[in-house]
Structures are given as C-alpha cells and as structure tokens.
Coordinates of C-alpha atoms in Angstrom, one line a residue:
Chain A
M222 CA 86.3 104.0 103.3
F223 CA 89.9 104.0 102.2
N224 CA 90.6 100.9 104.3
L225 CA 87.7 98.9 103.2
K226 CA 88.3 99.5 99.6
N227 CA 91.8 98.1 99.8
N228 CA 91.2 95.2 102.1
Y229 CA 87.8 93.8 101.2
K230 CA 89.3 91.4 98.7
I231 CA 91.5 89.6 101.2
W232 CA 88.5 89.6 103.5
L233 CA 86.4 87.9 100.9
I234 CA 89.1 85.3 100.2
F235 CA 89.4 84.4 103.8
M236 CA 85.6 84.4 104.1
L237 CA 85.3 81.9 101.2
I238 CA 88.0 79.6 102.5
M239 CA 86.5 79.5 105.9
M240 CA 83.0 79.0 104.5
M241 CA 84.2 76.1 102.5
Y242 CA 85.8 74.4 105.5
K243 CA 82.8 75.0 107.6
T244 CA 80.3 73.6 105.1
I245 CA 82.5 70.6 104.4
I246 CA 82.8 69.8 108.1
M247 CA 79.1 70.3 108.6
G248 CA 78.5 68.1 105.6
M249 CA 80.6 65.3 107.2
Y250 CA 78.3 65.3 110.2
D251 CA 75.9 62.4 110.3
P252 CA 73.6 62.3 113.3
E253 CA 72.7 58.6 112.7
N254 CA 76.3 57.4 112.4
A255 CA 78.7 59.4 114.7
E256 CA 80.6 56.1 115.2
A257 CA 81.7 55.9 111.6
I258 CA 83.7 59.2 111.9
E259 CA 85.1 58.1 115.2
A260 CA 86.2 54.9 113.6
M261 CA 87.9 56.8 110.9
L262 CA 89.6 59.1 113.3
E263 CA 90.9 56.1 115.3
M264 CA 93.2 55.4 112.4
F265 CA 95.2 58.5 113.3
P266 CA 97.6 58.6 116.2
P267 CA 95.7 60.2 119.1
A268 CA 98.6 62.6 119.9
L269 CA 98.3 64.1 116.4
L270 CA 94.5 64.5 116.8
N271 CA 95.0 66.2 120.2
A272 CA 97.6 68.5 118.8
M273 CA 95.3 69.5 116.0
G274 CA 92.6 70.1 118.5
F275 CA 90.3 67.4 117.1
N276 CA 88.6 66.3 120.3
I277 CA 85.0 65.2 120.2
L278 CA 83.2 65.1 123.6
D279 CA 79.7 64.6 122.5
A280 CA 78.0 63.4 119.4
S281 CA 75.6 66.3 118.8
L282 CA 76.1 68.8 115.9
N283 CA 77.3 71.4 118.4
G284 CA 79.8 68.9 119.9
F285 CA 80.9 67.9 116.5
L286 CA 81.6 71.5 115.4
A287 CA 83.2 72.5 118.6
G288 CA 85.6 69.6 118.3
Y289 CA 86.5 69.8 114.6
Y290 CA 85.9 73.3 113.4
Y291 CA 86.4 75.3 116.5
G292 CA 89.5 73.3 117.6
F293 CA 91.9 74.4 114.9
I294 CA 90.6 75.9 111.7
V295 CA 88.6 78.7 113.3
I296 CA 91.8 79.9 114.8
L297 CA 94.3 79.4 112.0
F298 CA 92.6 81.3 109.2
P299 CA 91.5 84.4 111.0
L300 CA 94.9 84.4 112.7
I301 CA 96.6 84.8 109.3
F302 CA 94.0 87.3 108.3
T303 CA 94.5 89.3 111.5
I304 CA 98.3 89.4 111.1
M305 CA 98.0 90.5 107.4
L306 CA 95.4 93.1 108.1
S307 CA 97.2 94.8 111.1
Y308 CA 100.3 95.1 108.9
K309 CA 98.3 96.5 106.0
L310 CA 96.3 99.0 108.0
I311 CA 99.1 100.7 109.9
G312 CA 102.5 98.9 109.6
K313 CA 102.8 99.2 105.9
Y314 CA 102.4 103.0 105.8
V315 CA 105.0 103.4 108.5
D316 CA 107.4 100.9 106.9
D317 CA 107.3 102.3 103.4
G318 CA 106.9 106.0 104.5
S319 CA 103.6 106.7 102.8
M320 CA 102.2 107.7 106.3
A321 CA 104.0 111.0 105.7
F322 CA 101.2 111.9 103.3
L323 CA 98.5 110.9 105.8
L324 CA 100.0 112.9 108.6
S325 CA 100.6 116.0 106.5
A326 CA 97.1 115.8 105.1
P327 CA 96.6 116.5 108.0
V328 CA 95.3 113.5 109.8
S329 CA 96.3 113.4 113.5
R330 CA 98.1 110.3 114.8
Q331 CA 95.3 109.9 117.3
T332 CA 92.7 109.7 114.6
L333 CA 94.9 107.3 112.5
A334 CA 95.6 104.9 115.4
R335 CA 91.9 104.9 116.4
T336 CA 90.4 104.5 113.0
Q337 CA 92.8 101.7 112.0
G338 CA 92.3 99.9 115.3
F339 CA 88.5 100.0 115.0
T340 CA 88.8 98.9 111.3
L341 CA 91.0 96.0 112.3
F342 CA 88.8 94.6 115.0
G343 CA 85.7 95.5 112.9
M344 CA 86.8 93.5 109.9
V345 CA 87.9 90.5 112.0
T346 CA 84.6 90.5 113.8
D347 CA 82.8 90.8 110.5
L348 CA 84.7 87.8 109.2
I349 CA 83.8 85.6 112.2
A350 CA 80.2 86.9 112.3
S351 CA 79.7 86.2 108.6
I352 CA 80.9 82.6 109.0
T353 CA 78.7 82.2 112.1
L354 CA 75.7 83.3 110.0
I355 CA 76.6 81.0 107.1
G356 CA 76.9 78.1 109.6
L357 CA 73.4 78.9 111.0
I358 CA 71.9 78.9 107.5
F359 CA 73.7 75.8 106.4
S360 CA 72.8 73.8 109.5
A361 CA 69.2 74.9 109.1
L362 CA 69.2 73.5 105.6
L363 CA 71.1 70.3 106.3
F364 CA 70.0 69.4 109.8
P365 CA 67.0 71.4 110.7
G366 CA 66.5 71.5 114.5
E367 CA 69.8 69.7 115.3
L368 CA 71.8 72.8 116.3
N369 CA 71.6 74.4 119.7
I370 CA 71.6 78.0 118.6
G371 CA 72.3 79.5 122.0
R372 CA 75.4 77.4 122.5
Y373 CA 76.5 77.9 118.9
L374 CA 76.3 81.7 119.3
L375 CA 78.2 81.5 122.7
L376 CA 80.9 79.5 120.9
N377 CA 81.3 82.2 118.3
L378 CA 81.2 84.9 120.9
G379 CA 84.2 83.1 122.4
V380 CA 86.0 83.3 119.0
I381 CA 85.3 87.0 118.9
F382 CA 86.8 87.5 122.4
L383 CA 89.8 85.4 121.4
F384 CA 90.3 87.5 118.3
F385 CA 89.9 90.7 120.3
A386 CA 93.0 89.6 122.2
I387 CA 94.9 88.4 119.1
S388 CA 94.2 91.5 117.0
G389 CA 95.2 93.5 120.0
I390 CA 98.6 91.8 120.0
T391 CA 99.1 92.2 116.2
Y392 CA 98.0 95.9 116.5
L393 CA 100.5 96.5 119.3
C394 CA 103.3 95.0 117.2
S395 CA 102.3 97.1 114.2
T396 CA 102.1 100.3 116.1
L397 CA 105.2 99.8 118.3
F398 CA 107.8 99.1 115.6
N399 CA 108.9 101.1 112.6
E400 CA 110.0 98.3 110.3
A401 CA 108.0 95.6 108.6
K402 CA 110.4 92.9 109.7
H403 CA 109.9 93.7 113.4
M404 CA 106.2 94.2 113.1
L405 CA 105.6 91.0 111.3
G406 CA 108.3 89.1 113.0
F407 CA 106.9 89.8 116.5
S408 CA 103.3 89.3 115.5
I409 CA 104.0 86.0 113.8
G410 CA 106.6 84.9 116.4
I411 CA 104.3 85.5 119.4
L412 CA 101.3 83.9 117.9
V413 CA 103.1 80.9 116.5
A414 CA 104.7 80.4 119.8
F415 CA 101.3 80.4 121.5
F416 CA 100.1 78.0 118.9
V417 CA 103.0 75.5 119.3
I418 CA 102.7 75.7 123.1
D419 CA 99.0 75.0 122.8
M420 CA 99.6 71.9 120.6
L421 CA 102.4 70.6 122.8
S422 CA 100.3 71.0 126.0
S423 CA 97.6 68.8 124.5
V424 CA 99.9 66.1 123.2
D425 CA 101.2 64.8 126.5
E426 CA 99.9 65.0 130.0
R427 CA 103.3 65.8 131.4
L428 CA 103.3 69.0 129.3
D429 CA 99.9 70.1 130.7
F430 CA 101.6 72.9 132.6
L431 CA 102.3 74.6 129.3
Q432 CA 98.7 75.5 128.9
Y433 CA 99.3 78.4 131.3
F434 CA 101.7 80.0 128.8
T435 CA 99.4 80.3 125.8
L436 CA 96.5 82.5 124.9
F437 CA 94.7 79.7 123.2
T438 CA 94.0 78.0 126.4
L439 CA 91.5 80.8 127.0
F440 CA 89.4 79.5 124.1
D441 CA 88.2 75.9 124.6
G442 CA 85.4 75.0 122.2
N443 CA 84.4 71.9 124.1
K444 CA 84.3 73.7 127.5
I445 CA 82.1 76.5 125.9
N446 CA 79.9 73.8 124.4
Q447 CA 79.5 72.1 127.8
G448 CA 78.7 75.5 129.4
D449 CA 81.6 75.2 131.9
P450 CA 81.5 78.4 134.0
I451 CA 85.2 78.8 133.7
I452 CA 84.7 80.1 130.2
Y453 CA 83.4 83.4 131.6
F454 CA 86.7 83.8 133.5
H455 CA 88.5 83.0 130.2
F456 CA 86.4 85.6 128.3
T457 CA 87.2 88.2 130.9
L458 CA 90.9 87.5 130.6
L459 CA 90.8 87.7 126.8
C460 CA 89.1 91.0 127.0
L461 CA 91.7 92.3 129.4
V462 CA 94.5 91.2 127.1
G463 CA 92.7 92.9 124.2
I464 CA 92.1 96.2 126.0
L465 CA 95.6 96.3 127.3
S466 CA 97.2 95.6 123.9
Y467 CA 95.1 98.1 122.0
A468 CA 95.6 100.8 124.7
L469 CA 99.4 100.2 124.7
G470 CA 99.6 100.2 120.9
Y471 CA 97.6 103.4 120.7
S472 CA 99.7 105.3 123.2
A473 CA 102.9 104.0 121.7
F474 CA 101.9 105.2 118.3
I475 CA 100.9 108.7 119.2
R476 CA 104.2 109.2 121.1
K477 CA 106.9 107.4 119.0
D478 CA 109.4 108.7 116.6
L479 CA 108.3 108.0 113.1
T480 CA 111.1 107.6 110.5
L481 CA 109.1 108.9 107.6
Chain B
M140 CA 107.7 131.7 111.1
I141 CA 109.8 128.6 111.8
I142 CA 112.0 128.6 114.9
V143 CA 114.5 125.9 115.6
N144 CA 116.1 126.2 119.0
Q145 CA 119.1 124.2 120.1
L146 CA 117.7 121.1 118.5
T147 CA 119.6 118.0 119.3
K148 CA 118.9 114.4 118.3
P149 CA 121.8 112.0 118.3
Y150 CA 121.6 108.7 116.4
G151 CA 124.5 106.4 117.2
V152 CA 128.0 107.6 116.8
N153 CA 128.5 111.0 115.2
K154 CA 125.1 110.8 113.6
G155 CA 122.1 113.0 114.1
I156 CA 121.8 116.7 114.7
F157 CA 123.5 118.7 117.4
D158 CA 122.5 122.1 118.8
L159 CA 120.9 123.5 115.7
T160 CA 119.5 127.0 116.0
F161 CA 117.9 129.0 113.3
T162 CA 114.9 131.0 112.4
V163 CA 113.1 131.2 109.1
K164 CA 111.3 134.5 108.9
K165 CA 107.9 135.0 107.5
G166 CA 108.0 135.5 103.7
E167 CA 111.6 134.2 103.5
V168 CA 113.0 131.5 101.3
F169 CA 115.5 129.6 103.4
G170 CA 118.0 127.2 102.0
F171 CA 119.2 124.2 103.9
L172 CA 122.4 122.8 102.4
G173 CA 124.5 119.8 103.2
P174 CA 125.7 116.5 101.8
N175 CA 123.8 113.3 102.2
G176 CA 123.7 112.2 105.8
A177 CA 124.4 115.7 107.2
G178 CA 121.1 115.8 109.2
K179 CA 118.9 117.8 106.8
T180 CA 116.1 115.2 106.8
T181 CA 116.3 114.6 110.5
T182 CA 115.8 118.4 111.1
I183 CA 112.9 118.4 108.7
R184 CA 111.3 115.4 110.5
H185 CA 111.3 117.4 113.7
L186 CA 109.6 120.3 111.9
L187 CA 106.9 118.0 110.7
G188 CA 106.3 116.5 114.1
F189 CA 107.3 113.0 113.1
I190 CA 110.0 112.8 115.8
T191 CA 110.7 114.4 119.1
P192 CA 114.0 116.1 120.0
D193 CA 116.2 114.9 122.8
Q194 CA 117.0 118.5 123.6
G195 CA 115.8 121.9 122.4
N196 CA 112.6 122.5 120.5
C197 CA 111.1 123.8 117.3
T198 CA 108.0 125.8 116.6
I199 CA 106.1 126.9 113.6
N200 CA 103.9 130.0 114.2
D201 CA 104.7 129.6 117.9
L202 CA 103.2 126.1 118.0
D203 CA 105.2 123.2 119.1
T204 CA 105.7 121.1 116.0
F205 CA 105.1 117.7 117.6
H206 CA 102.2 118.5 119.8
H207 CA 100.3 120.7 117.4
A208 CA 101.3 118.8 114.2
Q209 CA 97.7 118.6 113.0
T210 CA 97.0 122.3 113.3
I211 CA 100.3 123.3 111.7
H212 CA 99.8 120.9 108.8
K213 CA 96.6 122.6 107.8
T214 CA 98.5 125.5 106.3
L215 CA 101.7 123.6 105.5
G216 CA 102.9 121.9 102.3
Y217 CA 105.5 119.2 102.5
I218 CA 107.7 117.3 100.1
S219 CA 109.4 114.3 101.6
G220 CA 113.0 113.4 100.8
E221 CA 112.0 109.9 100.1
I222 CA 108.6 110.0 98.7
A223 CA 106.4 106.9 99.2
F224 CA 103.0 107.0 97.6
F225 CA 100.1 104.6 97.7
Q226 CA 101.5 102.7 94.8
H227 CA 98.4 101.1 93.5
M228 CA 96.5 104.4 93.0
K229 CA 96.3 106.4 89.8
G230 CA 98.0 109.8 89.9
I231 CA 94.7 111.8 89.7
D232 CA 93.0 109.5 92.3
F233 CA 95.9 110.1 94.7
L234 CA 95.6 113.8 94.3
K235 CA 91.8 113.7 94.8
F236 CA 92.3 111.5 97.9
M237 CA 94.7 114.0 99.4
A238 CA 92.4 116.8 98.5
A239 CA 89.5 115.0 100.2
L240 CA 91.6 114.5 103.4
R241 CA 92.4 118.2 103.3
N242 CA 88.8 119.1 102.8
M243 CA 89.8 121.2 99.9
D244 CA 87.0 123.1 98.1
S245 CA 89.0 124.7 95.3
F246 CA 90.8 122.5 92.7
H247 CA 91.8 125.4 90.7
K248 CA 95.5 125.4 91.9
M249 CA 95.7 121.6 91.6
H250 CA 94.8 121.7 87.9
E251 CA 97.0 124.7 87.3
L252 CA 100.0 122.9 88.7
I253 CA 99.3 119.7 86.8
E254 CA 99.3 121.8 83.6
F255 CA 102.4 123.9 84.6
L256 CA 104.5 120.8 85.4
D257 CA 103.1 118.8 82.5
I258 CA 102.0 115.7 84.4
D259 CA 100.1 112.8 83.0
T260 CA 98.0 111.9 86.0
T261 CA 96.0 109.1 84.4
G262 CA 98.7 106.4 85.1
I263 CA 99.1 104.2 88.1
I264 CA 101.8 105.6 90.4
R265 CA 103.8 102.4 90.7
K266 CA 104.5 102.6 86.9
M267 CA 105.4 106.3 86.8
S268 CA 109.0 107.5 86.3
K269 CA 110.9 109.0 89.2
G270 CA 110.5 112.5 87.8
M271 CA 106.8 112.1 87.3
K272 CA 106.4 110.9 91.0
Q273 CA 108.4 113.9 92.1
K274 CA 106.1 116.2 90.2
L275 CA 103.1 114.6 91.7
A276 CA 104.6 115.2 95.2
I277 CA 105.1 118.9 94.2
V278 CA 101.5 119.2 93.3
T279 CA 100.5 117.6 96.6
A280 CA 102.6 120.1 98.6
F281 CA 101.4 123.2 96.7
M282 CA 97.8 122.4 95.7
H283 CA 96.1 123.7 98.9
D284 CA 98.0 127.0 98.7
P285 CA 99.7 126.6 102.1
D286 CA 101.4 129.5 103.9
I287 CA 104.5 127.5 104.8
L288 CA 106.4 125.1 102.6
I289 CA 108.9 122.6 103.8
L290 CA 110.6 120.9 100.9
D291 CA 113.2 118.1 101.3
E292 CA 115.2 117.9 98.1
P293 CA 112.3 118.9 96.0
T294 CA 114.0 118.8 92.6
S295 CA 115.6 115.4 92.9
G296 CA 114.8 113.3 89.8
L297 CA 113.7 116.3 87.8
D298 CA 115.3 117.1 84.5
P299 CA 117.0 120.5 84.1
L300 CA 114.0 122.0 82.3
M301 CA 111.7 121.0 85.2
Q302 CA 114.2 122.2 87.7
S303 CA 114.0 125.7 86.1
K304 CA 110.2 125.5 86.2
F305 CA 110.4 124.6 89.8
V306 CA 112.6 127.6 90.6
E307 CA 110.0 129.7 88.8
L308 CA 107.3 128.2 91.0
I309 CA 109.3 129.0 94.1
K310 CA 109.7 132.5 93.0
Q311 CA 105.9 132.9 92.4
E312 CA 105.2 131.5 95.9
K313 CA 107.8 133.8 97.4
A314 CA 106.1 136.8 95.7
K315 CA 102.9 135.8 97.4
G316 CA 104.6 136.0 100.7
K317 CA 105.0 132.3 101.5
T318 CA 107.6 131.1 104.0
I319 CA 109.7 128.4 102.4
L320 CA 112.4 126.1 103.8
M321 CA 114.0 123.9 101.2
S322 CA 116.9 121.5 101.5
S323 CA 119.2 120.6 98.8
H324 CA 122.6 119.4 98.0
N325 CA 122.6 121.5 94.9
F326 CA 124.1 124.9 95.5
E327 CA 122.9 126.4 92.2
E328 CA 119.3 125.7 93.1
I329 CA 119.6 127.3 96.5
E330 CA 121.5 130.2 94.9
R331 CA 118.7 130.9 92.4
T332 CA 115.8 130.8 94.9
C333 CA 116.9 131.5 98.5
D334 CA 117.4 134.6 100.6
R335 CA 119.6 132.9 103.2
A336 CA 121.1 129.5 103.6
L337 CA 122.2 127.3 106.4
I338 CA 125.0 124.9 105.8
I339 CA 125.3 121.8 108.0
K340 CA 127.7 119.0 108.2
H341 CA 127.6 116.0 110.5
G342 CA 124.5 117.5 112.1
K343 CA 126.3 120.7 113.1
Q344 CA 125.8 124.2 111.9
M345 CA 128.7 125.2 109.6
A346 CA 127.5 128.6 108.4
L347 CA 124.3 130.7 108.3
N348 CA 124.6 133.5 105.7
D349 CA 122.6 135.4 103.3
I350 CA 123.0 134.1 99.8
D351 CA 125.2 136.9 98.5
T352 CA 127.8 136.2 101.2
L353 CA 127.8 132.6 100.3
K354 CA 128.3 133.4 96.7
D355 CA 131.4 135.4 97.6
I356 CA 132.8 132.6 99.5
Q357 CA 131.9 130.1 96.8
R358 CA 134.9 129.0 94.9
K359 CA 135.0 128.4 91.2
V360 CA 137.7 126.6 89.3
F361 CA 138.4 127.9 85.8
L362 CA 140.0 125.6 83.3
I363 CA 142.2 127.6 81.0
T364 CA 143.9 126.4 77.8
L365 CA 146.5 128.9 76.5
E366 CA 147.6 129.2 72.9
H367 CA 151.3 129.8 73.8
I368 CA 153.3 128.5 76.7
S369 CA 154.8 132.0 77.0
D370 CA 151.5 133.4 78.4
R371 CA 151.8 131.0 81.3
N372 CA 154.1 133.3 83.2
T373 CA 151.6 136.1 83.0
L374 CA 149.2 134.0 85.0
L375 CA 151.8 132.5 87.4
E376 CA 153.3 135.8 88.3
N377 CA 150.1 137.2 89.7
N378 CA 148.2 136.6 92.8
L379 CA 146.0 134.0 91.2
K380 CA 145.5 130.7 93.0
I381 CA 146.8 128.0 90.7
V382 CA 145.3 124.6 91.4
K383 CA 146.9 122.6 88.6
D384 CA 149.5 123.5 86.1
N385 CA 150.1 121.3 83.1
G386 CA 152.0 123.7 80.8
T387 CA 149.4 125.3 78.6
Q388 CA 146.5 123.9 80.6
I389 CA 146.0 125.7 83.9
E390 CA 143.4 125.4 86.5
I391 CA 142.7 128.5 88.6
E392 CA 140.6 128.8 91.6
V393 CA 138.6 132.0 92.2
S394 CA 136.5 132.9 95.3
G395 CA 133.9 135.6 94.7
S396 CA 134.4 138.0 91.8
P397 CA 136.5 136.7 88.8
N398 CA 137.5 140.3 87.9
E399 CA 141.2 139.8 88.6
L400 CA 141.4 136.6 86.6
L401 CA 139.7 138.3 83.6
R402 CA 142.1 141.2 83.7
Q403 CA 145.0 138.9 83.5
L404 CA 143.5 136.7 80.9
A405 CA 142.9 139.7 78.7
K406 CA 146.7 140.0 78.3
C407 CA 146.9 136.3 77.2
N408 CA 146.0 134.5 74.1
V409 CA 143.4 132.1 75.4
K410 CA 142.4 129.0 73.4
S411 CA 139.5 128.0 75.6
L412 CA 138.0 128.9 79.0
D413 CA 135.8 126.6 81.0
T414 CA 134.4 126.4 84.5
K415 CA 134.9 123.0 86.0
H416 CA 131.8 121.3 87.1
Q417 CA 131.5 121.8 90.8
N418 CA 130.3 119.1 93.1
L419 CA 129.1 119.7 96.5
E420 CA 132.5 118.9 98.1
D421 CA 134.1 121.7 96.2
V422 CA 131.4 124.2 97.0
F423 CA 131.6 123.6 100.7
M424 CA 135.3 122.9 100.9
H425 CA 135.7 126.2 102.8
Y426 CA 133.4 125.1 105.6
Y427 CA 134.4 121.5 105.5
H428 CA 138.1 122.2 106.2
E429 CA 137.1 124.5 109.0
G430 CA 134.9 121.8 110.4
D431 CA 137.5 119.1 110.2
E432 CA 140.0 121.2 112.1
T433 CA 137.6 121.6 115.0
D434 CA 136.6 117.9 114.8
E435 CA 140.0 116.5 115.1

C-alpha cells in the first residue's frame, strides 16, 4: 500500500511512454507493403540496425513487432524503470537512513526484504502485462486477425522472464550495498555492460563470442517468434539468474550491518 | 534491562567501540556521554539490532538485540541521532503511518505529546525546521508508551525551552518506571535527568559513575573580577587552583563544591562573578587526560 502510493506515478509515466512507442510501431506496420519499410531501413548502415536490434525475419505483424519493438525498446524502458524502482523500494531507505523508522516500527528485515522484492517484480510484471494487453487491443482494432496471439503472448512471457532476472540483479545491488552510489553504480554498470556487449556482439560476426557474456542473449524476440526450442533453455536460465539474485539479495539484507 | 557485554566493533584505525560493558537496570535513566565520534551511535546501533558485534553481545530483556530485533522493538522507543524521515509526508500523516505499522489502538498519548511539545503537524516534513523534525521524532519514540527508550542525542536542534520540556518528559517517564538510555554531549542535560552515566572516548569506557560522583568530579571555572588589586593576594595565597591571572581578573577552577572559593571571596571586594561556559572538552578533561596517558 505504502509502496504503490509512492511509485504508481513513475509506473504510469513508463506505461504511457511504452504504450506510445508500441502503438506508433504498430501503426507503421503495413501488411500490404512490408517492402516500403525495408526500403527505408536500407538507408541506414546495417551495423547500426543490428546494434539497435532492428532485425526483421518475417513480414507478419508478429515478425514486425519482434524485430522492432521487442529488439530494443521493450528492454530499454523497463530497464530504467526497474533500476529506479529497486532503488526507491529498498535502497533509498537505507541510504538516507529512514529505514530506521521502519525497522523500529517494528517491521522485521525479513518482511521488508520480502515485501519490497515482491512489489518490485510485481510492478515490473504489471508494466509489461499492461503493455501486452494494450498491444492486443490495438492490433485487434488496426489489423484484426493479423496477430498470432499465442506467439505474441509467448514473446511477452519471454520479456517477463528477462525482467525477472534483471530485477533480481537490481534487487541484489540495492540490498547488498549501504550507499546509493554503490547500489545505483553497480545496477547501472552491470546492465549497461550487458547492453553494450549485446550491441557489439550483433555488429560484427567476429564479435559473436561476446553473446555468451550478456544476459540479453537469453531474450531473442525473433527466435521466440519462430518457436525455436532453444528459447525454453533460455527461459530456464533467466529464471535461475532471477531466483539466485533474489535469494542472495534477501539473505544479504537480513544479515548485513545497516548504518542507520 | 539492557545488558552490553564486552561489545567490540572496530571501524578502521582507532575507530569503533572496544570492549564496552555496562548494564542499564530496569527503571533507570542511564546517560551515555562522549564527544562526536566517540562511539555512542555505534553502540546504540547494536542495541537496535542494526549491526552485529565482532565480539561480545548485547541483550534487552534477555533477548539478543540482533536476532530478536522485532520482538524487542514492540516495546521500545527510539530516537535516531541522524533522523531521516519520509520527507514528502505531512507530519501528521507520518505519525499515523508509524502508528499503523505499530498497530496502535490508542492515539491519546500521541495527541498529548503533540500538544505538550507544541508541534504543527500539518506541514510537509521536508519543509519543517530542524527543531520541529526533532520534536516529531520524539513523538514517534514515545507515542506507543514503550517500556524502554533509547534516545540518541534527543535534544539536538531544540531550543532551551524545549530542552527543559524534554527533561520534564524524561522525568515523567522515569516516574512511570521506564528504562531509559540517552546519549548526549551535553553534560547539563544528563545531569538533570540521569541516575548514572557512562563516559566514553575513542570507543573505550572512560568512567561509569552515578551522577553525584560525576558532579563532584566535574570542574567549573569561575571568572572573578576584583575591585582592588590588593584582594588578589587573598585568593593567590590559598589552596585555590588559579587557571589564569590577569591582575584583577582571575580565573579559578573548582572541582565539586565551591565552598572554599566562596569563603575566600567573602573576604574580598568582588566586582563580578561568572562561571565560564563549559564545553564538553572542559567537562571531561579529567577523563581525557587519563585516557591520553594510557593511549600514548
């Protein structure tokens, strides 16, 4: 209750931004004239498009979304949201010392770590689910019958798995450290590193080996769209990363020295 | 009852606390004196279960303060040395939020305290003055009528009138049999409220005495201005400890009772008599010198 009240505004802002992007990209889709967009994209250097994750493998609406929306934007915005939210839910109270009031209220560390963890993942999932729903409604209005709903839902399930892992990492950073600069520094540092490695690995074939060093390899919109069975292995790995990070963060938080 | 047993927590070089042992008895008001950085807050953090000791342990009502923090906090009131609120909240909303977390059913004491301390709770905390925030923290610590109070420099930021009111509040709580540990770097405040006091420096125990003993040891410097230079010899010839001697202006240090000084002054023609404002360094000089000798 306390958490939602303070954070729903940012949630709403991110929701609106992502909704805007999604509807614009959907609006760009033209089932009759997929070549027109391809022609436009040919004006850009292919390395740049690869780096941004714009990679269209089939001309259906699903393929179009998987290539454009789920390549880059779907990661970037929830990523910023997740980093901000993990800090605001736990980190901030430790950094500024106001957690002293919560702990002496008395709320146990266990309860705090658990509630804030669930809230974090809950709100991120909510964000992704809302956008998924909006996409469903919007595609039904613009292109009735064009969207393969099963594949589309699977794609979004993948996003949720990805963000289970990502929020786990930001949760771990926020619970492990006592100071904002370390919490945010490590969260942002790790995730930006993954991001850059992901971009580099898709720019040049010689850098392909880099894909084994980034979490984002485990989410590949086009592979999910094609139903490549490797995605289930990816999902499992993402789940493991998430569970491990959340568990580590929780146990660190209930044991550590708090300089309140 | 609060028991601290051989508590040790070093932080870097010469920082932290070392082998602290003391007991605060039930119904006692216990003072915790020391300058900034002496280790008062570190000790208090242990008592609240925020940090774990490297060696030793501390218990409140026979429960370990780290592992049973939640149980202990149910009947404990705490004022933090550096208070950090949820800045965006209104004063009254913050108090209600804390009351809700505590599952409080009676708001009688909360309103009584708001009135007693004269707090305007309608404003947003971020915009409040330091004193007002401090008063809000006092309400938070006392409003659920806890049996044990741990107060880290509770009067910082309060004006002298409010400091007196706070002393009154402590006396009321003591009369109700509450156990109170309060830290301060203000000797007067501890002197007015506490039964016993512990003095620490560099994280080490310097002295643990009842307050009357401390008063005896406490040194006061009197600033005396004489009418005639001839009276100067009367003062110089006695056993009085002269700190400074500028002709008709003389500073005399007294430990404990000033009787002897008064007897001698009665023989002189005194133009003015003042006590010099004492800072903490002066008050603890006795212990600090002792400490330095063993340090070096």
